[in-house]
GROMACS .gro file of C-alpha atoms in nm:
model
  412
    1UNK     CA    1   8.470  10.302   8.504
    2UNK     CA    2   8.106  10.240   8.623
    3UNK     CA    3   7.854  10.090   8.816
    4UNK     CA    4   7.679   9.772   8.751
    5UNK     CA    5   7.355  10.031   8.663
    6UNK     CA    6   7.562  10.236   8.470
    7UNK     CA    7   7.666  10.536   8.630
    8UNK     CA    8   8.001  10.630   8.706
    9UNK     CA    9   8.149  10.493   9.030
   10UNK     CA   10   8.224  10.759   9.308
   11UNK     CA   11   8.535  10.740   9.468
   12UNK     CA   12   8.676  10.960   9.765
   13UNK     CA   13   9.019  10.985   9.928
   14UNK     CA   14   9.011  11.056  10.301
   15UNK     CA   15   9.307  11.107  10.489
   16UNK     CA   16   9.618  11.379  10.626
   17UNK     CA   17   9.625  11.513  10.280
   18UNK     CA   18   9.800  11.817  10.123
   19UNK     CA   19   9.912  11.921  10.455
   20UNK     CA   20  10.289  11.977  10.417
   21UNK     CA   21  10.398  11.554  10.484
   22UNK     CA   22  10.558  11.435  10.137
   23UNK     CA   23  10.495  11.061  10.253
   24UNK     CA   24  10.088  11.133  10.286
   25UNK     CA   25  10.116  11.296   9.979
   26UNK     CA   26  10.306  11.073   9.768
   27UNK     CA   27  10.058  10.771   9.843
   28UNK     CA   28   9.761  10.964   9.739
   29UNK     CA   29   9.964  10.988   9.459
   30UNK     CA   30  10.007  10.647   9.406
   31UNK     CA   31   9.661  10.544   9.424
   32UNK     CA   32   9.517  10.827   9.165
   33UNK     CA   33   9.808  10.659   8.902
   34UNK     CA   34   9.614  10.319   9.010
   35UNK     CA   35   9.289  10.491   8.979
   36UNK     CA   36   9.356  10.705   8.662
   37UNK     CA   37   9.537  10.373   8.499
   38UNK     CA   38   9.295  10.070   8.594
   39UNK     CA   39   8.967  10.266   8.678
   40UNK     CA   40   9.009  10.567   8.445
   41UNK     CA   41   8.596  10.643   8.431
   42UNK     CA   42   8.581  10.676   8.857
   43UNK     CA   43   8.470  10.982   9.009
   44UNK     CA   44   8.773  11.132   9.234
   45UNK     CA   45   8.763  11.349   9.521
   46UNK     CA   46   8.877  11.397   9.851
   47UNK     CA   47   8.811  11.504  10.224
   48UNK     CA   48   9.158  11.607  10.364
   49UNK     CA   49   9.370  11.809  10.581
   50UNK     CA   50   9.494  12.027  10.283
   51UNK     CA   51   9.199  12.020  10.022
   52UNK     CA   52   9.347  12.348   9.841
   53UNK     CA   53   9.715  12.192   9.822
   54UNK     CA   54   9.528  11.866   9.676
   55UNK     CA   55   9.294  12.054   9.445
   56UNK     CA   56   9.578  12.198   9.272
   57UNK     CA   57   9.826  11.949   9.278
   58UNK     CA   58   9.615  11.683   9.186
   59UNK     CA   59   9.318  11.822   8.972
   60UNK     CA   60   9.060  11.686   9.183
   61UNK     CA   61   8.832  11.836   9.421
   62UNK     CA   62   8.835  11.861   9.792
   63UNK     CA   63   8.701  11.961  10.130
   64UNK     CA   64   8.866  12.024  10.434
   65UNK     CA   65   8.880  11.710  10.688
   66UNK     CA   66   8.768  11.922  10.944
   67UNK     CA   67   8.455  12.225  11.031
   68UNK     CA   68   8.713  12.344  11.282
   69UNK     CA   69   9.032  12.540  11.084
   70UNK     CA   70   9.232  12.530  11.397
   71UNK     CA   71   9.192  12.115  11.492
   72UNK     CA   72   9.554  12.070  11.506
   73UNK     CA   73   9.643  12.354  11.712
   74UNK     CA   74   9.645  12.345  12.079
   75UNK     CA   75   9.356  12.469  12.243
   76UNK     CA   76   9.421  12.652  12.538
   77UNK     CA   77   9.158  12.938  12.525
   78UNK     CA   78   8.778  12.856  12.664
   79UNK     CA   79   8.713  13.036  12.344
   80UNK     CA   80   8.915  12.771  12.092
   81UNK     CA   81   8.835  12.461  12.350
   82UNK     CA   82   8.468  12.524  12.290
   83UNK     CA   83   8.531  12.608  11.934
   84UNK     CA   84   8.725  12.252  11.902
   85UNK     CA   85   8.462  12.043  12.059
   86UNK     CA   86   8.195  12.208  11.875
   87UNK     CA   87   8.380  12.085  11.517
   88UNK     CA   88   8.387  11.746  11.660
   89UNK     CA   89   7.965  11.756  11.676
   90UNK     CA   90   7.962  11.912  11.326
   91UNK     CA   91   8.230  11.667  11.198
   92UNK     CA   92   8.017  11.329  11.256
   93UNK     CA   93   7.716  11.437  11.029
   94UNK     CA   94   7.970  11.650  10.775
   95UNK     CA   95   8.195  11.290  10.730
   96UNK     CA   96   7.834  11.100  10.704
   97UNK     CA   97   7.700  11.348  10.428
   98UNK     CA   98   8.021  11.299  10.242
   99UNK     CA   99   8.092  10.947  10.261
  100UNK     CA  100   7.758  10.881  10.174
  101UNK     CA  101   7.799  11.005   9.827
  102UNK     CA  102   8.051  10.791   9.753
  103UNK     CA  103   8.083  10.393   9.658
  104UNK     CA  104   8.424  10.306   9.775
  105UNK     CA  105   8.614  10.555  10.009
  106UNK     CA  106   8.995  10.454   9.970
  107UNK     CA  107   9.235  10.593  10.260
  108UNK     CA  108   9.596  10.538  10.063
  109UNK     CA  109   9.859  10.467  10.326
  110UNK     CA  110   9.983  10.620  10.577
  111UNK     CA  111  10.046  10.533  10.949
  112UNK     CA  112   9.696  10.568  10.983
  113UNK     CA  113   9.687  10.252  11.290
  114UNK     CA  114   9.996  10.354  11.447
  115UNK     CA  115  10.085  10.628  11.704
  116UNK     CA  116  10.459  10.605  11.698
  117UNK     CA  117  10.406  11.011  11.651
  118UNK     CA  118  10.237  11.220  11.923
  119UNK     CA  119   9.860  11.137  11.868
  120UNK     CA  120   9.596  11.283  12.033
  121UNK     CA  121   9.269  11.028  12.010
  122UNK     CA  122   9.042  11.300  11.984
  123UNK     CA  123   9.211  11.402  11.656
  124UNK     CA  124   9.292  11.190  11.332
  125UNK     CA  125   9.167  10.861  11.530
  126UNK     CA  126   8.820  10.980  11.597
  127UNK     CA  127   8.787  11.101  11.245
  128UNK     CA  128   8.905  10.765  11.095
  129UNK     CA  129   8.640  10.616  11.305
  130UNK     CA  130   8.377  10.857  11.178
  131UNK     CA  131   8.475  10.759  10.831
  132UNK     CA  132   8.485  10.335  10.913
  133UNK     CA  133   8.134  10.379  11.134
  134UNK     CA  134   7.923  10.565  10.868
  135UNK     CA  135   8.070  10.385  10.587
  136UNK     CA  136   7.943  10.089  10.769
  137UNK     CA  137   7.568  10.245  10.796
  138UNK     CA  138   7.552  10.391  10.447
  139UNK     CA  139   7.655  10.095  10.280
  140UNK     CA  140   8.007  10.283  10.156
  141UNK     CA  141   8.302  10.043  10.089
  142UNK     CA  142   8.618  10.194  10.315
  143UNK     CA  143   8.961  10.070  10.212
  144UNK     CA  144   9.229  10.092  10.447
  145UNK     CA  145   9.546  10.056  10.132
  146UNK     CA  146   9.845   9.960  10.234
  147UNK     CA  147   9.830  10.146  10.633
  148UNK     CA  148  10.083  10.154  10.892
  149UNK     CA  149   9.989  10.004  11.212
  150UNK     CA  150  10.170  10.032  11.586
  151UNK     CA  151  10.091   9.913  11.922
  152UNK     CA  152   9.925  10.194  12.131
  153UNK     CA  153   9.943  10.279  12.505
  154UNK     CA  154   9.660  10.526  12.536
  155UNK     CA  155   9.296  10.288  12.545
  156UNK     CA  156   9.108  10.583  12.378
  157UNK     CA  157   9.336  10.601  12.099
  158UNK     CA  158   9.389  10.187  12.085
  159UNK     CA  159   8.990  10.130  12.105
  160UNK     CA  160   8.915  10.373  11.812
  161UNK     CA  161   9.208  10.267  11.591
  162UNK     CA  162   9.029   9.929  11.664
  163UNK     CA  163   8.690   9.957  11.563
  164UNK     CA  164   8.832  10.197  11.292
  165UNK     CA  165   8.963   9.889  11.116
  166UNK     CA  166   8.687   9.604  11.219
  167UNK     CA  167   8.498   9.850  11.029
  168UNK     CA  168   8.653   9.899  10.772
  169UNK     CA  169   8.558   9.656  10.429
  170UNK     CA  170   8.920   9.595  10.325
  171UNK     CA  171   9.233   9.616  10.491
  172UNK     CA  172   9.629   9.583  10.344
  173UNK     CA  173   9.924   9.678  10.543
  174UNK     CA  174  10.213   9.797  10.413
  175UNK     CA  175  10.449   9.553  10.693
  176UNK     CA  176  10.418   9.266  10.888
  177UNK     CA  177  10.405   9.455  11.192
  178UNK     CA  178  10.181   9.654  11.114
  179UNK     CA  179   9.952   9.333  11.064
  180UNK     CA  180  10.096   9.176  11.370
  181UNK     CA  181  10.003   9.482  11.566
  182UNK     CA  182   9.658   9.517  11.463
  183UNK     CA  183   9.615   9.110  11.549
  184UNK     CA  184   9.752   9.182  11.902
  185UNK     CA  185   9.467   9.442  11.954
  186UNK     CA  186   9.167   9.175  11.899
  187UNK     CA  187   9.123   9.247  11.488
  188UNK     CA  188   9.060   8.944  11.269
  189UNK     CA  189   9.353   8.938  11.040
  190UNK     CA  190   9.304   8.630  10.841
  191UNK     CA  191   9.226   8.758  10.529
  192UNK     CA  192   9.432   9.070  10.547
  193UNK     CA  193   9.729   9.099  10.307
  194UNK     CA  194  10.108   9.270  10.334
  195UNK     CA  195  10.233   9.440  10.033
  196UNK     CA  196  10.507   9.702  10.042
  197UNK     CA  197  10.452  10.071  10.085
  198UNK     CA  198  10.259  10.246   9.854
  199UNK     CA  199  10.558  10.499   9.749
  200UNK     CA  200  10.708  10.215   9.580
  201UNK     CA  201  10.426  10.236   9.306
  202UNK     CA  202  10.597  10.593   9.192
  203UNK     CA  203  10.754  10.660   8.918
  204UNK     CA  204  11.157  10.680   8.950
  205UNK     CA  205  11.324  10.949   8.829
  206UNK     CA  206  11.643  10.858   8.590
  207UNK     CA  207  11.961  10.852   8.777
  208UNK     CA  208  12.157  11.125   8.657
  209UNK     CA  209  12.561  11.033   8.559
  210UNK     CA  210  12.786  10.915   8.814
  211UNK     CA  211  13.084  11.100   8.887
  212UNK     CA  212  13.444  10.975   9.007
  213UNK     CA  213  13.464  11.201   9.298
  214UNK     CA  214  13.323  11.129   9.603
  215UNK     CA  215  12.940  11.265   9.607
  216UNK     CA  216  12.728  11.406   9.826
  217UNK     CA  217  12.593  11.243  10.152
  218UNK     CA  218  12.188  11.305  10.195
  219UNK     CA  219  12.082  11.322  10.544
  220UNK     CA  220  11.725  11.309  10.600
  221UNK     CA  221  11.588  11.479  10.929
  222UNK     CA  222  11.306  11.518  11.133
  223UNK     CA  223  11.143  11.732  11.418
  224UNK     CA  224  11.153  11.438  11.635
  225UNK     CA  225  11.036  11.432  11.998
  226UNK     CA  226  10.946  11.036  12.028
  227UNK     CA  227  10.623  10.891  12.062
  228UNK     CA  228  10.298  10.931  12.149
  229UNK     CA  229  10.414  10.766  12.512
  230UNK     CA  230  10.729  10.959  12.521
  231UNK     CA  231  10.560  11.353  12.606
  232UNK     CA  232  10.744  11.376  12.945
  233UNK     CA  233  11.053  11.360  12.805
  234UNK     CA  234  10.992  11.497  12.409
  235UNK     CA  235  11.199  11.786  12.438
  236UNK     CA  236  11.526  11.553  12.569
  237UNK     CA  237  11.439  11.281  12.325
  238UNK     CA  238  11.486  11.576  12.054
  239UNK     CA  239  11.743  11.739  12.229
  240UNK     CA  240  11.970  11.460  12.229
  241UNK     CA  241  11.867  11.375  11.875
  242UNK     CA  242  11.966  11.676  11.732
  243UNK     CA  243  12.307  11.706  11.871
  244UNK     CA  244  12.356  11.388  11.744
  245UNK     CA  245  12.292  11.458  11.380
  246UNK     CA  246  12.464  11.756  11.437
  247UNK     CA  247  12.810  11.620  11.552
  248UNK     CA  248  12.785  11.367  11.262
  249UNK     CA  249  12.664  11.604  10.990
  250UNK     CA  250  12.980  11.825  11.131
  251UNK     CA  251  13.214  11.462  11.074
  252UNK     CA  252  13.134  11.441  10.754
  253UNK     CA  253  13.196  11.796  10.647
  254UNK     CA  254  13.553  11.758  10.837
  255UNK     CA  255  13.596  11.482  10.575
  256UNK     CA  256  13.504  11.685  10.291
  257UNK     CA  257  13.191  11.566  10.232
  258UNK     CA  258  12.886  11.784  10.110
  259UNK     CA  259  12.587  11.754  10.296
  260UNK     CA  260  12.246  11.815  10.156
  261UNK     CA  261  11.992  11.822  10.385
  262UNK     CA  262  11.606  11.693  10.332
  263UNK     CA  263  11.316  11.651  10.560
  264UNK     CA  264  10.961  11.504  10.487
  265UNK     CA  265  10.709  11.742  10.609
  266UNK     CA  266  10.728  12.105  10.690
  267UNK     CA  267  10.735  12.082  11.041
  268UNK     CA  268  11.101  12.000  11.006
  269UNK     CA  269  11.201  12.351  10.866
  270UNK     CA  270  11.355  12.434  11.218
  271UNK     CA  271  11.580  12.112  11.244
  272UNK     CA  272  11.745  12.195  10.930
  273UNK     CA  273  11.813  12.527  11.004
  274UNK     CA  274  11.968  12.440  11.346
  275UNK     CA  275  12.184  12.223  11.185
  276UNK     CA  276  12.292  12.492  10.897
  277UNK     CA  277  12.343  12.762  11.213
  278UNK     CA  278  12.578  12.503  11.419
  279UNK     CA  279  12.819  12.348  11.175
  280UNK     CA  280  12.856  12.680  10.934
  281UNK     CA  281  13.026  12.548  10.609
  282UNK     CA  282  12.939  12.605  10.267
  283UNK     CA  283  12.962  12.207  10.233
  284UNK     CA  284  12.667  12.229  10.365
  285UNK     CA  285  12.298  12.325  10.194
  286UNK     CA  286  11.930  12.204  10.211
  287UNK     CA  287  11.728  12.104   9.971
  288UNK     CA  288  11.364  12.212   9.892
  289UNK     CA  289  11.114  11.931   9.808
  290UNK     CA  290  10.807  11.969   9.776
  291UNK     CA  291  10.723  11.574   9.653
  292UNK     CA  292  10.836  11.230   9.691
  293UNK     CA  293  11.003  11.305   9.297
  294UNK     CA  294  11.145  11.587   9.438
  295UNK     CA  295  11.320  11.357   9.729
  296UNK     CA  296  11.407  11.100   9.514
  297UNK     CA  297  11.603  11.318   9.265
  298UNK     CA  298  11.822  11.498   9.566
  299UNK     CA  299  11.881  11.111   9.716
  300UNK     CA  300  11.958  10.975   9.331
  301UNK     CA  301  12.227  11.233   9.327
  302UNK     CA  302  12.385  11.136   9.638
  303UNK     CA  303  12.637  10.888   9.702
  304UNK     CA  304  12.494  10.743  10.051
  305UNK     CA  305  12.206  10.848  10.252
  306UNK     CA  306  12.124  10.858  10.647
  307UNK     CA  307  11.772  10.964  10.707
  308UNK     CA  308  11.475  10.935  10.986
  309UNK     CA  309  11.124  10.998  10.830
  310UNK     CA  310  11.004  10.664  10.714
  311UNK     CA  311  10.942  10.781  10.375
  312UNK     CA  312  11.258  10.957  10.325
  313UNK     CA  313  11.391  10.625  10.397
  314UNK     CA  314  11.160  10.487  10.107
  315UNK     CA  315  11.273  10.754   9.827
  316UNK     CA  316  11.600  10.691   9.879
  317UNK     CA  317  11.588  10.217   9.895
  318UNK     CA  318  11.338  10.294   9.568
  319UNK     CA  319  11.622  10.463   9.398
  320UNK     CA  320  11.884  10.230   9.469
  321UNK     CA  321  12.119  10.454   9.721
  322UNK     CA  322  12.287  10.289   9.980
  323UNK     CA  323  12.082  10.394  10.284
  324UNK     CA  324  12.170  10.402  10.658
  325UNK     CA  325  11.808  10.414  10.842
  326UNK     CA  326  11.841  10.645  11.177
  327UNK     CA  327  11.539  10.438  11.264
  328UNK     CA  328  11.241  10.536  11.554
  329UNK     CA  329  10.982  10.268  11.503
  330UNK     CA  330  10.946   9.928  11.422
  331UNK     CA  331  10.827  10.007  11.062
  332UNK     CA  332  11.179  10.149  10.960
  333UNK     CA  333  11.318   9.850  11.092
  334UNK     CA  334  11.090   9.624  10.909
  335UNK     CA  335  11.167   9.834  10.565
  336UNK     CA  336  11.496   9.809  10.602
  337UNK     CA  337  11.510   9.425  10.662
  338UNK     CA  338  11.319   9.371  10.332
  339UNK     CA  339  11.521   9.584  10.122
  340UNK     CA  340  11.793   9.364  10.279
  341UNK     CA  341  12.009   9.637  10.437
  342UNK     CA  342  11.845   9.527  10.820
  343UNK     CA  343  12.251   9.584  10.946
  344UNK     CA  344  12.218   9.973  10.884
  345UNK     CA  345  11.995  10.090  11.131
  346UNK     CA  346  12.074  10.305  11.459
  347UNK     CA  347  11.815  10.433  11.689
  348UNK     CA  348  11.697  10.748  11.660
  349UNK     CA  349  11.671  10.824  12.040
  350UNK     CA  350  12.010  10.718  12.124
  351UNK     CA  351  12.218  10.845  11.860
  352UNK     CA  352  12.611  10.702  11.902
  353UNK     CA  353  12.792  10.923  11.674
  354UNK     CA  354  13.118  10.727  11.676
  355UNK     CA  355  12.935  10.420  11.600
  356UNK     CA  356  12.710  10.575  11.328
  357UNK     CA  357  13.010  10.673  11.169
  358UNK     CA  358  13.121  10.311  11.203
  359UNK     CA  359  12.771  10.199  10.997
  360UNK     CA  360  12.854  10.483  10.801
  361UNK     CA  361  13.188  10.384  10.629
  362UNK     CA  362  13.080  10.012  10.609
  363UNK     CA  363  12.779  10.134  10.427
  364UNK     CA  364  13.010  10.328  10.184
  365UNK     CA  365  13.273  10.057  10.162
  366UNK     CA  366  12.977   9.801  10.012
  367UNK     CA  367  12.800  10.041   9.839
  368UNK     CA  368  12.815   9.877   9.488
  369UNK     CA  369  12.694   9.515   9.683
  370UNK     CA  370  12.434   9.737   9.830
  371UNK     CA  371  12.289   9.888   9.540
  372UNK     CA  372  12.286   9.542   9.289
  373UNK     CA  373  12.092   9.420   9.627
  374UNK     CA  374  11.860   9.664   9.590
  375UNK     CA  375  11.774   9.671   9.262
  376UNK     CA  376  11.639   9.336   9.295
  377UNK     CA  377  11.446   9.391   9.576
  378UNK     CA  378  11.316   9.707   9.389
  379UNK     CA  379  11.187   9.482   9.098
  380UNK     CA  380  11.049   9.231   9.389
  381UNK     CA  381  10.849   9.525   9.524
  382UNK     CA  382  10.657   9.633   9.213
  383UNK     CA  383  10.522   9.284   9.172
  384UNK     CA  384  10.413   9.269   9.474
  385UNK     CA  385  10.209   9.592   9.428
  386UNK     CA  386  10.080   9.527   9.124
  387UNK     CA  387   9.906   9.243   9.334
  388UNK     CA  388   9.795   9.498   9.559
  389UNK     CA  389   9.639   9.701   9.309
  390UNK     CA  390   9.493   9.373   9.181
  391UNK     CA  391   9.337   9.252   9.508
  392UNK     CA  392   9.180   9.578   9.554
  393UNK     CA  393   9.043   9.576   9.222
  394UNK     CA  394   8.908   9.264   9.297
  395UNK     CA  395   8.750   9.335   9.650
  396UNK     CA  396   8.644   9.675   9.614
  397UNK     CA  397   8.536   9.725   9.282
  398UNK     CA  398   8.372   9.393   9.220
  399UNK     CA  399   8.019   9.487   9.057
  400UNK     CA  400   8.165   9.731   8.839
  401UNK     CA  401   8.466   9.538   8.723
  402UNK     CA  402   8.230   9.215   8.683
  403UNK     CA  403   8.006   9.460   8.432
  404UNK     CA  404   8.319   9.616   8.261
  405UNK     CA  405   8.446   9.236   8.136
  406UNK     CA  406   8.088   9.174   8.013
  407UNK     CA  407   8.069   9.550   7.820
  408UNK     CA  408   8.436   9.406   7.690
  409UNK     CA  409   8.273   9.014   7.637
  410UNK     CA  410   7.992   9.153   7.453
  411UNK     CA  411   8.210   9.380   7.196
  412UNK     CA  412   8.265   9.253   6.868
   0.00000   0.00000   0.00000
C-alpha cells in the first residue's frame, strides 16, 4: 500500500503492548491481520509498553512507550519520583518525534477511555493525550479502533481521556457504553460507530472431539481489587473475591469436575496459585497461555466456562462455550447481552457462591441451546467487523486507497 505520491504509507501502533495482557495483545493482533490482508504494502511499527515482546512476536519493530523503564512502578523514593517526572518531560517531544513519522497512528482496542481498573492520570491517560495532541499538530491521522470507554470519577483522568478522543481523527467503540460514556463526558458522538471487539476478528482454533463424559470447567481469574474509585477498600474487594472463587472452584471439584484455571495477564499468577494452595486436588491444574489462541484452545476444550477478565470472556463466546460472565464492569455486561447469554452474569465484587452455582447448573443444563445461540451471533459478529475494517479503510486511508483503485483502473 502507498501514498497518493507514491511512497509507502507509515503506519504505527501505540498502545499497552507486549506487556504480559493477552486482550492488548490479541487486538494488535487483529489489526496487523487487517493491515497485512487489506493494506499489505504499509509500513508497521509500534511504540508500546513491551516493544521486545512485540518485536518478536510480531516481526515488526518497536520502541518502548516510555523514557522512564520504571513508569508503572510506584514511586516512593525522591530518587524514582524525580526520575518519573523527568520521563514525563522527555516523553512529550519522544511521542511528537515518533508520531510525526507516521501517516495514520492506529491504537487497536483496548479499554483505552475507561478506568474500570486502577488508573493513575498521570500514566497511560497522559500518554494517550500526547499521542491525540501531536497527531493533531503534525498532521498524523490517530485512530482510536474499536476502544473501551467508562465513566470516570477522577477530573484529571476524565479531562484527558476527553480531549484524548476530541482529538483523535476517528473513533469506533467496541460497545454501546462505551459510546454512551464518552457522549456523557461532552464528546461529539454522531458520527462514531459500534462494532464488536476486536478479538472477534481472530482466527478460531478447530474444536477438538467431544467426549461423552462430563468435561472440564474453565474458570477464568483475575487479580482483582475494583476500580479506579474503589482504592480504600481494594484489598477487601479482592479479598472477598477470591474466597469466592475459591469456595466455588472447591464445589465443583466435590462434584468431580476438573478445573483448569486461566487468567489474562500476568499479574494474575498469584490468584491462581492461591487457589491451587487452598483447594489441593489433582482435579485441579492451570493452564499456561501466552495468546488469545492459546485461551481459546483451553476454553474449546472445556465443557462450560466462568471467567472475569473481559477478554477471557471473549475467547471463550468466540468459540462457542457456554459462558457464565463473573462480571466487574459494564462492558462484560454489555458483551454478554449481545452474545445473548445477558442471564449469566454475577458480580464480581459480591460473589454468592450458592447462587453462582445456581447460574452454574442452568448454564450446563442449556448448554446445547446456548451454544447453537452462539454460533449465530458469532457469524453476526464477523460481519459486523468486516464493516469495521471497511469504515476504517475508508476514513483513514482515503488518499491512498483512492490512488490504489486508479493503479487497479488503469491496468489492462
Amino acid at each position: 500500500m502507498t501514498s497518493g505520491d507514491g511512497t509507502p504509507v507509515r503506519v504505527g501502533l501505540f498502545g499497552l503492548l507486549g506487556s504480559g495482557n493477552l486482550g492488548n495483545d490479541g487486538s494488535l493482533e487483529a489489526v496487523l491481520g487487517y493491515l497485512r490482508a487489506e493494506h499489505p504494502g504499509a509500513v508497521v511499527d509500534a511504540l508500546c509498553g513491551g516493544p521486545e515482546v512485540v518485536a518478536a512476536r510480531y516481526d515488526i519493530p518497536a520502541t518502548r512507550l516510555h523514557w522512564y523503564r520504571g513508569e508503572y512502578r510506584t514511586a516512593s523514593r525522591a530518587g524514582a519520583v524525580a526520575a518519573k517526572a523527568l520521563g514525563k518531560l522527555v516523553d512529550a517531544p519522544r511521542t511528537a518525534a515518533w508520531v510525526r513519522r507516521h501517516d495514520v497512528v492506529i491504537v487497536p482496542g483496548m479499554g483505552v477511555l475507561e478506568a474500570t481498573l486502577p488508573l493513575r492520570p498521570w500514566g497511560f491517560p497522559y500518554s494517550l493525550f500526547l499521542l491525540c495532541a501531536t497527531g493533531r499538530l503534525v498532521g498524523t491521522r490517530v485512530a482510536l479502533v474499536g476502544v473501551g470507554a467508562a465513566a470516570i470519577g477522577s477530573r484529571p483522568t476524565r479531562a484527558l481521556v476527553r480531549w484524548s478522543a476530541r482529538l483523535a481523527g476517528y473513533r469506533s467503540y467496541r460497545d454501546a457504553p462505551s459510546r454512551d460514556a464518552m457522549r456523557a463526558m461532552g464528546v461529539d458522538t454522531t458520527r462514531d460507530e459500534v462494532h464488536p471487539d476486536l478479538a472477534f476478528a481472530l482466527p478460531t482454533p478447530r474444536a477438538g472431539a467431544s467426549s461423552p463424559a462430563p468435561g472440564p470447567v474453565a474458570v477464568g481469574v483475575m487479580a482483582f481489587h475494583g476500580g479506579d474509585d474503589d482504592r480504600a477498600r481494594a484489598g477487601e474487594i479482592h479479598r472477598r473475591y477470591l474466597d469466592g472463587t475459591t469456595r466455588f472452584v472447591r464445589a465443583l471439584v466435590e462434584d468431580g469436575r476438573p478445573v483448569r484455571l486461566l487468567t489474562g495477564d500476568a499479574c494474575d499468577a498469584p490468584v491462581v496459585t492461591a487457589i491451587l494452595d487452598a483447594v489441593d486436588s489433582p482435579l485441579v491444574t492451570a493452564a499456561e497461555a501466552t495468546s488469545l489462541t492459546d485461551l481459546m484452545k483451553e476454553m474449546a476444550a472445556a465443557d462450560s466456562v466462568v471467567a472475569t477478565r473481559y477478554h477471557n470472556l471473549i475467547c471463550a463466546l468466540k468459540v462457542g462455550t457456554p459462558t457464565l460472565a463473573l462480571s466487574y464492569a459494564a462492558k462484560s455486561d454489555a458483551l454478554m447481552a449481545r452474545m445473548g447469554l445477558d442471564a449469566y452474569c454475577h458480580p464480581a465484587r459480591e460473589v454468592d457462591v450458592d447462587r453462582l452455582l445456581d447460574q452454574f447448573r442452568d448454564l450446563e443444563k442449556r448448554s446445547a441451546e446456548l451454544r447453537r445461540i452462539l454460533t449465530e451471533r458469532n457469524a453476526v459478529a464477523t460481519r459486523q467487523l468486516d464493516r469495521q475494517f471497511t469504515a476504517l479503510t475508508a476514513a483513514v486511508f482515503p488518499a491512498a486507497d483512492h490512488a490504489h483503485a486508479h493503479a487497479l483502473r488503469e491496468t489492462p
